[in-house]
Each structure stands twice: as C-alpha cells, then as structure tokens.
XYZ file of C-alpha atoms in Angstrom:
580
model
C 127.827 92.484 122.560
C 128.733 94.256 125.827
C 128.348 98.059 126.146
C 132.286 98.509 125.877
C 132.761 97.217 122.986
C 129.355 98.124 121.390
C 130.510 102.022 122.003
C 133.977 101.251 120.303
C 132.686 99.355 117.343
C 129.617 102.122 117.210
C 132.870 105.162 117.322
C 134.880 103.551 114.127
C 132.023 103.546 112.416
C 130.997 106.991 113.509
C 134.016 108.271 112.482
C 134.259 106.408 108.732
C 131.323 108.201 108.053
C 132.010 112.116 109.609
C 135.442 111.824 108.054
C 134.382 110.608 104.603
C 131.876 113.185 104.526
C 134.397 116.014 105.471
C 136.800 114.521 102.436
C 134.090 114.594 100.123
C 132.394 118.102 101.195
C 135.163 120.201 102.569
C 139.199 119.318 102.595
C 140.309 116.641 100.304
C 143.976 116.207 101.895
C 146.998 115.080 101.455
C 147.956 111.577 100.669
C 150.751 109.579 101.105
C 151.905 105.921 100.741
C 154.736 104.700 102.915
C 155.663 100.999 103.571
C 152.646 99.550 101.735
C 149.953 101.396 103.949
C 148.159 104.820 102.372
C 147.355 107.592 104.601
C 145.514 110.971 104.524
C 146.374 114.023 106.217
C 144.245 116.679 107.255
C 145.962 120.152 108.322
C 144.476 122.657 110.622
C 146.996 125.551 112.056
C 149.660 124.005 113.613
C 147.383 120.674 114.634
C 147.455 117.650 111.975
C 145.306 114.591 111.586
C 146.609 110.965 110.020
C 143.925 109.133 108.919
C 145.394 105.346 107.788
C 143.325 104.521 104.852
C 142.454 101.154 104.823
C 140.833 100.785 101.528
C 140.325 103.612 98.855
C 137.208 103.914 96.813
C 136.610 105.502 93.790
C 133.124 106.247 95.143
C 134.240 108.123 97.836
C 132.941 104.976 100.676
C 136.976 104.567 102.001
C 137.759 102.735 105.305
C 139.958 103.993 107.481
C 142.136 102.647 110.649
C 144.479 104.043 113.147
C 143.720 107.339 113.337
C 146.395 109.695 115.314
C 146.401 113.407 115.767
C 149.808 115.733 116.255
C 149.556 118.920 118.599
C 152.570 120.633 119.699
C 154.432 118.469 117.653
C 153.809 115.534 119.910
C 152.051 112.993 117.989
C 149.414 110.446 120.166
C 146.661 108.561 119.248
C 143.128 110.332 118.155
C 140.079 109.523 120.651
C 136.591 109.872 119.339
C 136.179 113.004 120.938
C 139.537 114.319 119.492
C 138.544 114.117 115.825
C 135.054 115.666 116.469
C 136.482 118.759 118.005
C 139.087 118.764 115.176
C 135.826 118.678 112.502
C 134.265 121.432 114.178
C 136.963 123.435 114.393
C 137.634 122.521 110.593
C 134.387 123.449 109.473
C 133.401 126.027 112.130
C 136.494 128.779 111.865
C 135.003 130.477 114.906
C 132.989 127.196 116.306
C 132.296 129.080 119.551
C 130.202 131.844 117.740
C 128.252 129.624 115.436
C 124.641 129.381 116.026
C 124.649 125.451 114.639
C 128.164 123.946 116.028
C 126.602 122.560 119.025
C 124.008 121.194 117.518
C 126.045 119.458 115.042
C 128.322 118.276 117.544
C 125.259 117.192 119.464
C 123.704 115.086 116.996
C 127.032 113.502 115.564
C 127.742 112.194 119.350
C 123.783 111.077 119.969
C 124.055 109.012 116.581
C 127.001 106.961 117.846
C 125.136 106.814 120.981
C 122.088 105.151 119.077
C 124.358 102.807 117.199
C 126.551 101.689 120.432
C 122.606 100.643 121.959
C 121.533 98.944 118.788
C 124.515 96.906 118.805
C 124.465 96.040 122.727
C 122.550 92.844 123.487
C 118.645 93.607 123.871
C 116.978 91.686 126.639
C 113.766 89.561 124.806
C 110.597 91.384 124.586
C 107.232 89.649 125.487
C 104.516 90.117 122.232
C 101.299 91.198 122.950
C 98.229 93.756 121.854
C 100.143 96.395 123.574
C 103.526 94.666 123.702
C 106.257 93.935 121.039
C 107.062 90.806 119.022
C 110.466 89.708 117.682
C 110.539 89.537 113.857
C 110.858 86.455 112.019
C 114.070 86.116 111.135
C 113.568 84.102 108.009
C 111.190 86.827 105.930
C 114.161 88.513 103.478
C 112.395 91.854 103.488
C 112.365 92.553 107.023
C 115.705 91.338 107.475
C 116.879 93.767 104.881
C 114.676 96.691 106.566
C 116.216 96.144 110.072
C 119.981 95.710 108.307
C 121.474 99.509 108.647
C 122.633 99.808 112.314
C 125.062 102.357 111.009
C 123.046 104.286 108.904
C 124.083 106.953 106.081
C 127.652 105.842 104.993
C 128.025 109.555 103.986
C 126.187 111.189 107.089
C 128.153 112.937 109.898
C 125.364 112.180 112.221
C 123.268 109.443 110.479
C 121.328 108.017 113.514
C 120.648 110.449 115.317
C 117.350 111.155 116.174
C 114.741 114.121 118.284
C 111.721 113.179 119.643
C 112.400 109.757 120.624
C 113.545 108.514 123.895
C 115.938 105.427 124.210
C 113.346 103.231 125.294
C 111.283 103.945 122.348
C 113.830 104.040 120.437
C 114.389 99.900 121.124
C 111.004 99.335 119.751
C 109.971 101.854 116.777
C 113.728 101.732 115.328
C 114.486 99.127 112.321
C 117.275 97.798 113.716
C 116.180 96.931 117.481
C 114.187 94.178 115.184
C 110.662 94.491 117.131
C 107.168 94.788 116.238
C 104.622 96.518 118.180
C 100.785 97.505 118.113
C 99.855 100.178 116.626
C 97.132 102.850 118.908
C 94.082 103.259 116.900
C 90.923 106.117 117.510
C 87.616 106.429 116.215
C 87.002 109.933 114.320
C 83.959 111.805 112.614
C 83.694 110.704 109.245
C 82.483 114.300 108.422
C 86.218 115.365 110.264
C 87.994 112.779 108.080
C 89.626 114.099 104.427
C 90.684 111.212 102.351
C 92.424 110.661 98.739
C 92.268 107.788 96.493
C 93.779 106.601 93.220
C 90.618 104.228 92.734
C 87.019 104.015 93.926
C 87.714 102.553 97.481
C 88.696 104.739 100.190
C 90.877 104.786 103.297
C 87.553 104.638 105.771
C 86.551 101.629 104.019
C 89.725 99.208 104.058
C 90.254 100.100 107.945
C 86.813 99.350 108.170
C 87.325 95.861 107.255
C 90.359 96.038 109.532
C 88.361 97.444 112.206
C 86.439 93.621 111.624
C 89.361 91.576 111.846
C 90.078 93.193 115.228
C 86.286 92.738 116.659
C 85.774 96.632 116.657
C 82.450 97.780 115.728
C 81.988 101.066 114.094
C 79.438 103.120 114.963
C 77.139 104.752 112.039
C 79.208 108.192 110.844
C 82.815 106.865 112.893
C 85.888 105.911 110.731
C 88.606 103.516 112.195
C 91.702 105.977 112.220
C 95.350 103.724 113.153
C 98.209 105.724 114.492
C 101.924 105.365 115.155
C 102.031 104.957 119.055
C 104.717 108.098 118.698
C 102.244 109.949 117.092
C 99.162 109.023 119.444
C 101.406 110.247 122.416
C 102.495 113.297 120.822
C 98.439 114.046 120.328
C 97.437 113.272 123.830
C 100.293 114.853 125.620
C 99.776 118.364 123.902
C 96.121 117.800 124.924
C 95.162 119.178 120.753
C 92.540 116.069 120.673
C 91.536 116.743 124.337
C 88.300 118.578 123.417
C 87.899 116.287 120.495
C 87.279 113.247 122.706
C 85.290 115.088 125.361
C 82.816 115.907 123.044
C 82.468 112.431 120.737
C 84.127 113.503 117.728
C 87.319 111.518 118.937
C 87.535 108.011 120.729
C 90.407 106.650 121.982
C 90.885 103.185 122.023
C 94.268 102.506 122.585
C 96.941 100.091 120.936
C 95.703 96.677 119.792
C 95.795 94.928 116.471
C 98.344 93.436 114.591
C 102.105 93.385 114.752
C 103.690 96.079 112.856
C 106.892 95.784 111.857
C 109.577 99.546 111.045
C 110.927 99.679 107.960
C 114.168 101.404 107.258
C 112.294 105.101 106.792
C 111.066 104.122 110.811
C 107.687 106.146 110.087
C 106.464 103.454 107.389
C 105.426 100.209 108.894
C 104.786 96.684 107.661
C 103.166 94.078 108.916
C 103.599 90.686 107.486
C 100.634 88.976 105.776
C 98.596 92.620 105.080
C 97.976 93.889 101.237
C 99.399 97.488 102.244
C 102.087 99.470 104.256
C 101.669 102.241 106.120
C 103.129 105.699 106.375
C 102.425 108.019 109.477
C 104.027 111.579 110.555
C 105.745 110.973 113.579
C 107.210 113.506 115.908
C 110.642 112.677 115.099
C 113.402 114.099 113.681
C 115.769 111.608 112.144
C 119.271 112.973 110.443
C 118.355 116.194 108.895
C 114.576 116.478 109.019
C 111.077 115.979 110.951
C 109.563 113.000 109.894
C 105.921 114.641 109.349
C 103.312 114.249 106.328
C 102.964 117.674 104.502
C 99.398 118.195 103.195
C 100.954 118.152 99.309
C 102.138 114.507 100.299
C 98.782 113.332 101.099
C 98.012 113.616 97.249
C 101.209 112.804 95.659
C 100.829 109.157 96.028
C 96.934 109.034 94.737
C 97.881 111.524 91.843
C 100.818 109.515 90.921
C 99.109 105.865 91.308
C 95.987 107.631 88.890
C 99.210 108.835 86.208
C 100.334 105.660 86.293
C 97.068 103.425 85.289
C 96.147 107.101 82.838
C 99.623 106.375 80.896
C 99.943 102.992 81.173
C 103.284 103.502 82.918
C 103.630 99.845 83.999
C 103.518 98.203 81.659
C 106.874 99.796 80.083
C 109.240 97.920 81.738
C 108.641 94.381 83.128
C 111.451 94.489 85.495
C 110.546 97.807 86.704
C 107.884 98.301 89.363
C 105.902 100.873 90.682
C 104.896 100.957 94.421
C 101.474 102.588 94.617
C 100.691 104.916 97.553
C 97.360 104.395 96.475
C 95.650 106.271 99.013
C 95.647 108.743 102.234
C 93.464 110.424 105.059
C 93.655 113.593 107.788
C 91.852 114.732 109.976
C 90.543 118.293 109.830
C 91.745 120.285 112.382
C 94.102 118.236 114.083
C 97.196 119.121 112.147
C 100.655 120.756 113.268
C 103.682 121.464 112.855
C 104.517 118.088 114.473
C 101.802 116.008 112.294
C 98.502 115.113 113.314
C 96.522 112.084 111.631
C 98.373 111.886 108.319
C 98.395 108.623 107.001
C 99.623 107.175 103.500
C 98.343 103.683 102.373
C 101.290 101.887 100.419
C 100.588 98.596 98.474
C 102.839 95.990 99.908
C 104.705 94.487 97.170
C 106.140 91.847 98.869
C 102.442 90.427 98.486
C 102.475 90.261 94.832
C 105.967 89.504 94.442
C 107.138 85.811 93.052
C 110.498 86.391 94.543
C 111.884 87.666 98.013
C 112.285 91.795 97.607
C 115.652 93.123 99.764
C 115.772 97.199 99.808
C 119.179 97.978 98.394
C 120.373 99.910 101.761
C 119.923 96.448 103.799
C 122.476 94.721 100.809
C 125.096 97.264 101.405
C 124.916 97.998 104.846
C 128.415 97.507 106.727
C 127.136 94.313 108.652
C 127.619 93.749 112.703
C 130.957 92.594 113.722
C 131.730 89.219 112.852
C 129.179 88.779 109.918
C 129.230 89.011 106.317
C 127.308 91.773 104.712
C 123.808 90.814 103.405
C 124.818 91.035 99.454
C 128.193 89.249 100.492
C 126.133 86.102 102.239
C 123.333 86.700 98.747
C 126.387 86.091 96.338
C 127.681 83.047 98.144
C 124.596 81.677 98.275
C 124.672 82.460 94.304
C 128.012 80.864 94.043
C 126.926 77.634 96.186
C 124.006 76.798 94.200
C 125.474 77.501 90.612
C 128.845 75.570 91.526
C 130.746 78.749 90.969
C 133.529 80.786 92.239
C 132.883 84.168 94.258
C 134.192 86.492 91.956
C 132.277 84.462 89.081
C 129.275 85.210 91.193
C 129.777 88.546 92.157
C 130.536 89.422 88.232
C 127.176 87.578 87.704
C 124.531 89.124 90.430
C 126.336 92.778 89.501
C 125.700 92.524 85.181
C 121.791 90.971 86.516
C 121.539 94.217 89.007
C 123.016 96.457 86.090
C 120.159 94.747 83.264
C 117.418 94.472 85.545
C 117.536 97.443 87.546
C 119.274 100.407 86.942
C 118.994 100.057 83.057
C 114.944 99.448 83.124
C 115.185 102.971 85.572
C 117.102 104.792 82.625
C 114.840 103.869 80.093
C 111.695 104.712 81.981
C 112.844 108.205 82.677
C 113.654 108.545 78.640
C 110.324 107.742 77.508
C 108.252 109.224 79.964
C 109.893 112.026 81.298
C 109.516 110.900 84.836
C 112.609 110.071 87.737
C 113.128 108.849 90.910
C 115.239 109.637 94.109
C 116.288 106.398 93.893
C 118.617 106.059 96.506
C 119.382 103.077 98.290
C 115.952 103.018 100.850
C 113.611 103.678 98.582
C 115.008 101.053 95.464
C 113.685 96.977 96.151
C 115.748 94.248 94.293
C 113.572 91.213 93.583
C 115.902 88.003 93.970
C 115.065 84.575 92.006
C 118.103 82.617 93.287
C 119.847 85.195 94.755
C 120.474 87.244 91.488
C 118.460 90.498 90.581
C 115.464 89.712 88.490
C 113.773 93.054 88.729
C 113.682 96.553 90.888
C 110.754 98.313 92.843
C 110.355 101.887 93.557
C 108.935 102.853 96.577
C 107.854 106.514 97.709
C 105.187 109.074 96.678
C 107.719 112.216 97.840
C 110.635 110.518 95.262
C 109.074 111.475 91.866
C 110.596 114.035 89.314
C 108.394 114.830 86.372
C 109.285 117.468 83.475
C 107.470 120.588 84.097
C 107.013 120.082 80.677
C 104.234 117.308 81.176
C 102.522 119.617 83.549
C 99.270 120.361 80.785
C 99.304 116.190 79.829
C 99.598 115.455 83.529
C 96.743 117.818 84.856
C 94.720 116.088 81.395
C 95.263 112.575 82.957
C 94.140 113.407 86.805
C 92.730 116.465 88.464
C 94.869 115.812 91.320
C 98.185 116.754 89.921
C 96.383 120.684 90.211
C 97.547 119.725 94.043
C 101.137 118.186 93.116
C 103.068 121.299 91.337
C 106.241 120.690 93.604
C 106.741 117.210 91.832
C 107.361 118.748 88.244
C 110.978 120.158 87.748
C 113.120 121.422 85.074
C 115.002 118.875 82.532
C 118.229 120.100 84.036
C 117.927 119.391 87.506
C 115.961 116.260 87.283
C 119.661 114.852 85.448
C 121.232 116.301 88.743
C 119.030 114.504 91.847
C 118.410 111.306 89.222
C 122.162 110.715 88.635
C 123.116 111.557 92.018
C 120.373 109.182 93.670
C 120.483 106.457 90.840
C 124.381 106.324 90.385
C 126.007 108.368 93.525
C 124.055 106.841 96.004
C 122.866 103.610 94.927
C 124.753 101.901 92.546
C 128.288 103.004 93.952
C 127.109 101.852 97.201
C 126.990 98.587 95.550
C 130.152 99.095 93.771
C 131.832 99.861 97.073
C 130.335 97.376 99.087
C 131.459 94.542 96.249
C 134.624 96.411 97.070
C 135.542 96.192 100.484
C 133.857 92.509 100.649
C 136.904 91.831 98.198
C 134.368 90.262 96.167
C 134.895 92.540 92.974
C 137.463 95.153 92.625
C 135.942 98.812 91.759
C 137.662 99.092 88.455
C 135.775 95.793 86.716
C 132.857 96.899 88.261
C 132.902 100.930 86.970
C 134.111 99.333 83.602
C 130.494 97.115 83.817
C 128.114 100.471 84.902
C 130.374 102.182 81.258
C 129.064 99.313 79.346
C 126.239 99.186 80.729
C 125.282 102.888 79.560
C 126.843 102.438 76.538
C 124.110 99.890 75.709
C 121.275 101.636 77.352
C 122.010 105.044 75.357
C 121.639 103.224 71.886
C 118.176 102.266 73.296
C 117.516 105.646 74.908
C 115.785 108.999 72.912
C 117.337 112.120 73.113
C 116.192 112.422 76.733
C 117.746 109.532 77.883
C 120.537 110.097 76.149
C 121.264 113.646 77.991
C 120.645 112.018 81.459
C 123.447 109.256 80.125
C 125.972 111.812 79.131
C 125.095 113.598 82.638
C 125.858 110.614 84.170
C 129.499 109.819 81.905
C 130.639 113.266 82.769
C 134.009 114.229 84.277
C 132.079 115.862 87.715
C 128.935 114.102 89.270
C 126.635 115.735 91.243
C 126.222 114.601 95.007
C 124.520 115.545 98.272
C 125.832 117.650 100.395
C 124.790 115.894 103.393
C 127.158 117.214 105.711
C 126.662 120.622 104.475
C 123.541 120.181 105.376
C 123.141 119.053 108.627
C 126.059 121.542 109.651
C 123.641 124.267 108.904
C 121.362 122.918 110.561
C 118.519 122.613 107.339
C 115.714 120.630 107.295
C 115.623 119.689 103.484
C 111.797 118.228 103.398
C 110.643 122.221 104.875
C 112.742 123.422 101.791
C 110.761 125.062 98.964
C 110.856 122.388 96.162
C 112.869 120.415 99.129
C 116.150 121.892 97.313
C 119.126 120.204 99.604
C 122.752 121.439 98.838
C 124.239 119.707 95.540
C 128.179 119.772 94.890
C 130.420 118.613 91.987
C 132.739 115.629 92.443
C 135.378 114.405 90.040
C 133.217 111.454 88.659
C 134.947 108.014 89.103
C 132.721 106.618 85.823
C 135.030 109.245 83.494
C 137.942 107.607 83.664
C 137.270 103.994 85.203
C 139.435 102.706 87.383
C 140.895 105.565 88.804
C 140.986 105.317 92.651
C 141.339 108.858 94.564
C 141.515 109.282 98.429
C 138.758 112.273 98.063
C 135.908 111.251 95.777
C-alpha cells in the first residue's frame, strides 16, 4: 500500500476509535435518521460535528463515515486534524492550560502515524543471528498475534508508543510480522534471583539453551537472554558498565533463535520452543511502561504452585491455564525502566491438539481489502460442513459461548478466582474452525477473593509476596464482567456484526441464554457475578479517561484504572443505541 493511502486508511480508523471512545466516556449526542442514513451530532459552542454512522452497535464498536464539521455556520468537510482539535477542545474546556492536552494530542497523532507505517509496504528483511526473519505465514498463532494493525477499538491513541524509534518499531512490533535475535549476557549466578513453581530453575533451562547455541558456561555464570530494546537501554545508560568491566557481566551480543512479538510486543515466541518469554522493555505502549515490577516476578510461580496445590485444572476441560512457571533478576541492575526481568511462560501452542488464535487477532478490523480473521475462520466452517454463513456463524458463536466463556464463569464460581480476560490475553483452540476450548494467558490478570488469602498463603509461601492479586468480591464482578463480557465477548458480537455475518440482537439473545444456563450450574458466587453481568449498567474501562490524564494504570496501587457505568446492551437484547 503506498504511503498516501496507508495515512488515509490509518486516519478513518484513528478516528472510529477516538470518536467511539468520546461517545462512550464523555458526550453521547444527538442522533438523527434522515433518508435511510443515521447520524450523530456532537455540539460544542457555536461549532458542530456530523458524524454519519455507518453501523450502530449495541456494544458501543459503531462505524462511522463522512464526517463534516459546521463553524460559522458554514458547513465543510472534517480533516483528521479538525476532529482532534474539536476532542480536545471537548474534553479539555481550557486545552491551552492543561498540563496533559498535548500529550494526548501527541500520542493520538503518533498512533495513526504507527498504523499508516504498518500498513505501507515493508521492503523484505534478510534473517540472520543478528538480523530478522519473516514469519511463516501458515502457523495460526502468529498470524493471529501480528493481526491488530489498529489496535484498541476503544483507545484514542491505541498504537502509540515511547521509547521506540520507527525503525525498531518495524521489527519488535506484532504487526511489521518479523522475527529477530534476541541479545543474550552472561551474569553471576550469586547476582541472579530466580522463582519457580517446580524444582527446575530459570539458570538451568537457559543453560540447556545456552547448549543448543554452542555457548559454554563458565563454572558460577548463568545464561541471561534479553529483549534487544532492553539490552540497549542497559548499555546506553552505562548501569551494567562497571558490571562488565569487572566480570560479573559479559556481553555477548544477539544470536540464537528467531523470536517472534506477540500482540503484548514485550512477550516473545519462538516457534518450536516449550516456553514464551516476557521481558521489561523500555517502552511505553498506550497508557503504560511496559516494565516487570518485582511483585510480577512471583505472581506467575505463586499462581502456577496454586494451581497444581488446588487442583485447579482439572475443573474445567475446556479451560486452560497458561503457567508463568518461572522468573529471574538480576540484583542490582533494576530501574525504573526495567533491568533483567524475565518471565518464563509455557507455550501452549506446544501441547495443544488444535491451532490456538488469541481472540484480539479474530476481531481485529482486517487490512483493506481482506476479510477479518473470524470472518475467513467461519467460512472455512461453512465450506467444510456444507453450510450457509449465517448457519456457521450461529454455530462457531453457541461453540465460543459453551466452550469458553461459560467454562470461565464456572471456574470463577467454584474457586473464587478471575481473569482480565480481555481479548489479548484469552486463546481459542479451533478443531475445524469452531471453538473447542479457551486458554488464559498472563500472571498480572488474576483476581482472587481476599477471602482465600489464609487457604492461599496454606497452599504456597509465595502468595506472602502476591497481596495485590487478592481483591474484594465486589470489584472482582466489576474488572471480570467488564474484561470477560465488555471487552471480549462484545468484541466478538460486534465483529459478527459488521462482517454481516450475525446481527447483534441473535447474538445478545445467545450470551442471555447462555447465562441463563450457566447460573443453574453456578453457586451463589457465580450466580452474583451472572446477575452483575444481566444488569441494566455494565461496568467498562475508561480508557480514554485514562490516557487523557495522562495515568499509567500498571504504577497504580492495586493497578485501579478508571471504571464507568454504561447502559448494558445484555438487559434488554436487541436494543441498538448510538452511545453504548
């Protein structure tokens, strides 16, 4: 695609996702229908924008078209730059005074800048020990991971990013498609501070790695990897400078296998491995700097050792838990920016009988001129079982409903335990392109009742270290139903939407049902997160809120973002609004 047209493609999109976030968070509008075509007006003084809504959602995910602006009662069409001075001003009374409005408008015009470049043709990279590798195009997981070149659908600045130049950006982002080396070092063993769910450590699986790559370890030295952002960030501040002059420290640059970004960027994957990898990097990506707290680095071993203590997977068959079994640091090297944090995730697409697809890859708005990955799943459904689309879509939704989010619900009502599980961190297994189970993947994404705290600390010394990962009852309902239902499953609803594959109201009568089934199966627990979720207001993110004020959620005590209450489309299906 050439630049031109990459930057207007990359500005729509920009747009559908600033303006559905200021419909959602700030001014609902005014609607009106005239000759067949529905259209939403936003008022501010004497200046007015129409916004032609292309498709309504009842999740709040609307596409929009023309968009035109009238000042000085002359009326003229709305440039990019148009409707994000008319946001600012919206949201900023006195924009000029606030501390954060130039940040904000800084960020929402450096994430269309990042999508225009992911969408412009890439020239082909050589691969190589230093070098980067094109990804196959035929492994389902990757292709999934690399999917969202638009990000956030309810972000006003979802790709932007700090710390990262362009040119790095076409290598360690998802959707550039590339793999690259990763920059390894040797360290003190005696500097090293490692976690582990189970009797083998960090030191010793990169020690076999350190084998398959023809390194020898000297007596005392552990192999350490590193994400070449993070390696750069450490050299260029000189904090490992006296490290290396004195031995405890050797660099020995990037080599090794391919590693492949995931849709997070800072966890990696490279094909054929038994684990994943998760690094700080020096980044800051939407709202927050991507960088390993110390808490994190025993979050995943605390909640792998809960999970073999209480048997937790064995509950559900189609429900998975991916372990972040394991972790290491180095003493003395950390900072505000990260230092040698580094989380060891089981790859599940290793154990795995079917292909795993991360839900934000299905529902991603595709590049111009394809079909969306769950639209080209489904007709790949409907070609093999010799039936219609809709037949198909009906189908793979009732299988995603049974084998997914229902499994999810029941979990939490017997154990006590939730997830974020929003659209990144949720895998869909596919056997013939319909959903035969769900993964859950993150260490950070766990919400246990501080009422398990005592049985917890019983189980596993290490949840002593993890008392930010037990909440109240009360809120747990709140981030569950807004990551579980908000976020992931009426992305899904709105994506079946807009492909025209299944209109919203079948599909919000299905999710009804669905509950309805899972609360006779449910305890009183489940049963309160069900009603929670049936109510006439949902919770949701305030993502826009949020990155207008400039917060960095994950720095947060108890990483507390900004919740609101929107009319919830699941209390009376079928009803479509403008503003969710």
């Amino acid at each position: 695609m050439d630049a031109l047209l990459a930057r207007r493609v990359a500005e729509t999109h920009s747009l559908q996702a600033v303006l559905n976030g200021v419909l959602r968070e700030f001014d609902t509008g005014s609607t009106i229908t005239r000759h067949g075509r529905h259209f939403c007006f936003l008022a501010l003084g004497s200046d007015v924008l129409e916004i032609e809504v292309t498709y309504r959602s009842a999740t709040g995910w609307h596409r929009f078209g023309q968009i035109r602006l009238c000042r000085d009662d002359v009326w003229r069409a709305a440039a990019f730059d148009d409707v994000l001075d008319f946001v600012i001003r919206l949201i900023y009374p006195e924009p000029a005074s606030h501390l954060h409005c130039a940040a904000l408008l800084d960020r929402m015009r450096s994430s269309c800048a990042g999508i225009a470049q992911a969408l412009s043709e890439r020239a082909p990279r050589s691969s190589g020990p230093a070098g980067s590798s094109a990804a196959d195009p035929d492994d389902p997981f990757l292709a999934a991971e690399q999917a969202a070149v638009f990000g956030h659908f309810m972000h006003p600045a979802p790709k932007s990013r700090a710390g990262m130049t362009s040119a790095e950006a076409e290598i360690y982002m998802p959707e550039f498609g590339r793999g690259f080396a990763l920059h390894y070092f040797l360290a003190r063993l005696d500097a090293v501070r490692e976690w582990s769910a189970t009797d083998r450590l960090p030191s010793h699986l990169f020690s076999a790695l350190a084998d398959d790559m023809g390194i020898q370890l000297p007596d005392g030295y552990a192999l350490l990897p590193a994400h070449p952002l993070q390696a750069r960030y450490i050299r260029a501040t000189g904090a490992a400078d006296a490290w290396i002059a004195d031995g405890r420290l050797v660099d020995l640059g990037r080599r090794g296998p391919a590693f492949f970004a995931t849709s997070s960027v800072r966890s990696v994957y490279a094909p054929g491995l038994s684990y994943m990898l998760k690094f700080s990097i020096p980044v800051q990506l939407t709202n927050s700097w991507r960088v390993t707290r110390p808490h994190e680095l025993v979050e995943g071993p605390m909640m792998a050792a809960l999970a073999s203590a209480w048997d937790l997977r064995a509950a559900e068959p189609n429900f998975h838990l991916v372990d972040d079994w394991a972790s290491l640091a180095v003493r003395g090297l950390e900072s505000d920016r990260g230092g040698f944090e580094t989380i060891i995730r089981a790859n599940p697409c290793q154990d795995s009988p079917s292909p795993l697809v991360q839900v934000a890859g299905l529902t991603a708005d595709p590049r111009p001129g394809r079909p969306s990955l769950l639209a080209r799943v489904i007709a790949d459904t409907a070609a093999s079982g010799a039936i219609g689309l809709p037949a198909a879509a009906r189908l793979w939704f009732r299988c995603y409903l049974d084998h997914v989010v229902r499994p999810l619900i029941r979990f939490y009502s017997r154990f006590g335990i939730a997830f974020e599980a929003h659209q990144q961190n949720m895998l869909i297994a596919l056997h013939n392109g319909l959903p035969v189970a769900g993964y859950f993947r993150d260490s950070q994404g766990y919400y246990i009742e501080e009422s398990l705290c005592a049985a917890a600390s019983q189980a596993t010394a290490l949840a002593a270290s993890c008392r930010n990962l037990f909440y109240p009852a009360d809120e747990i309902r709140t981030r569950f139903g807004y990551y579980l239902m908000a976020n992931q499953v009426f992305g899904i609803v709105a994506r079946l939407g807009v492909d025209g594959l299944l209109p919203e109201r079948d599909t919000l009568a299905m999710i009804r049902d669905a509950l309805q089934r899972t609360h006779d199966e449910c305890g009183a627990r489940g049963r309160a997160f069900i009603a929670t979720l049936l109510a006439d207001e949902i919770a949701v993110k305030a993502n826009f809120q949020t990155r207008s004020d400039d917060l960095d959620e994950l720095m947060v005590a108890g990483e507390r973002a900004i919740y609101l209450r929107i009319p919830n489309p699941l209390a009376s299906a079928g009803a479509l609004h403008v503003a969710a």
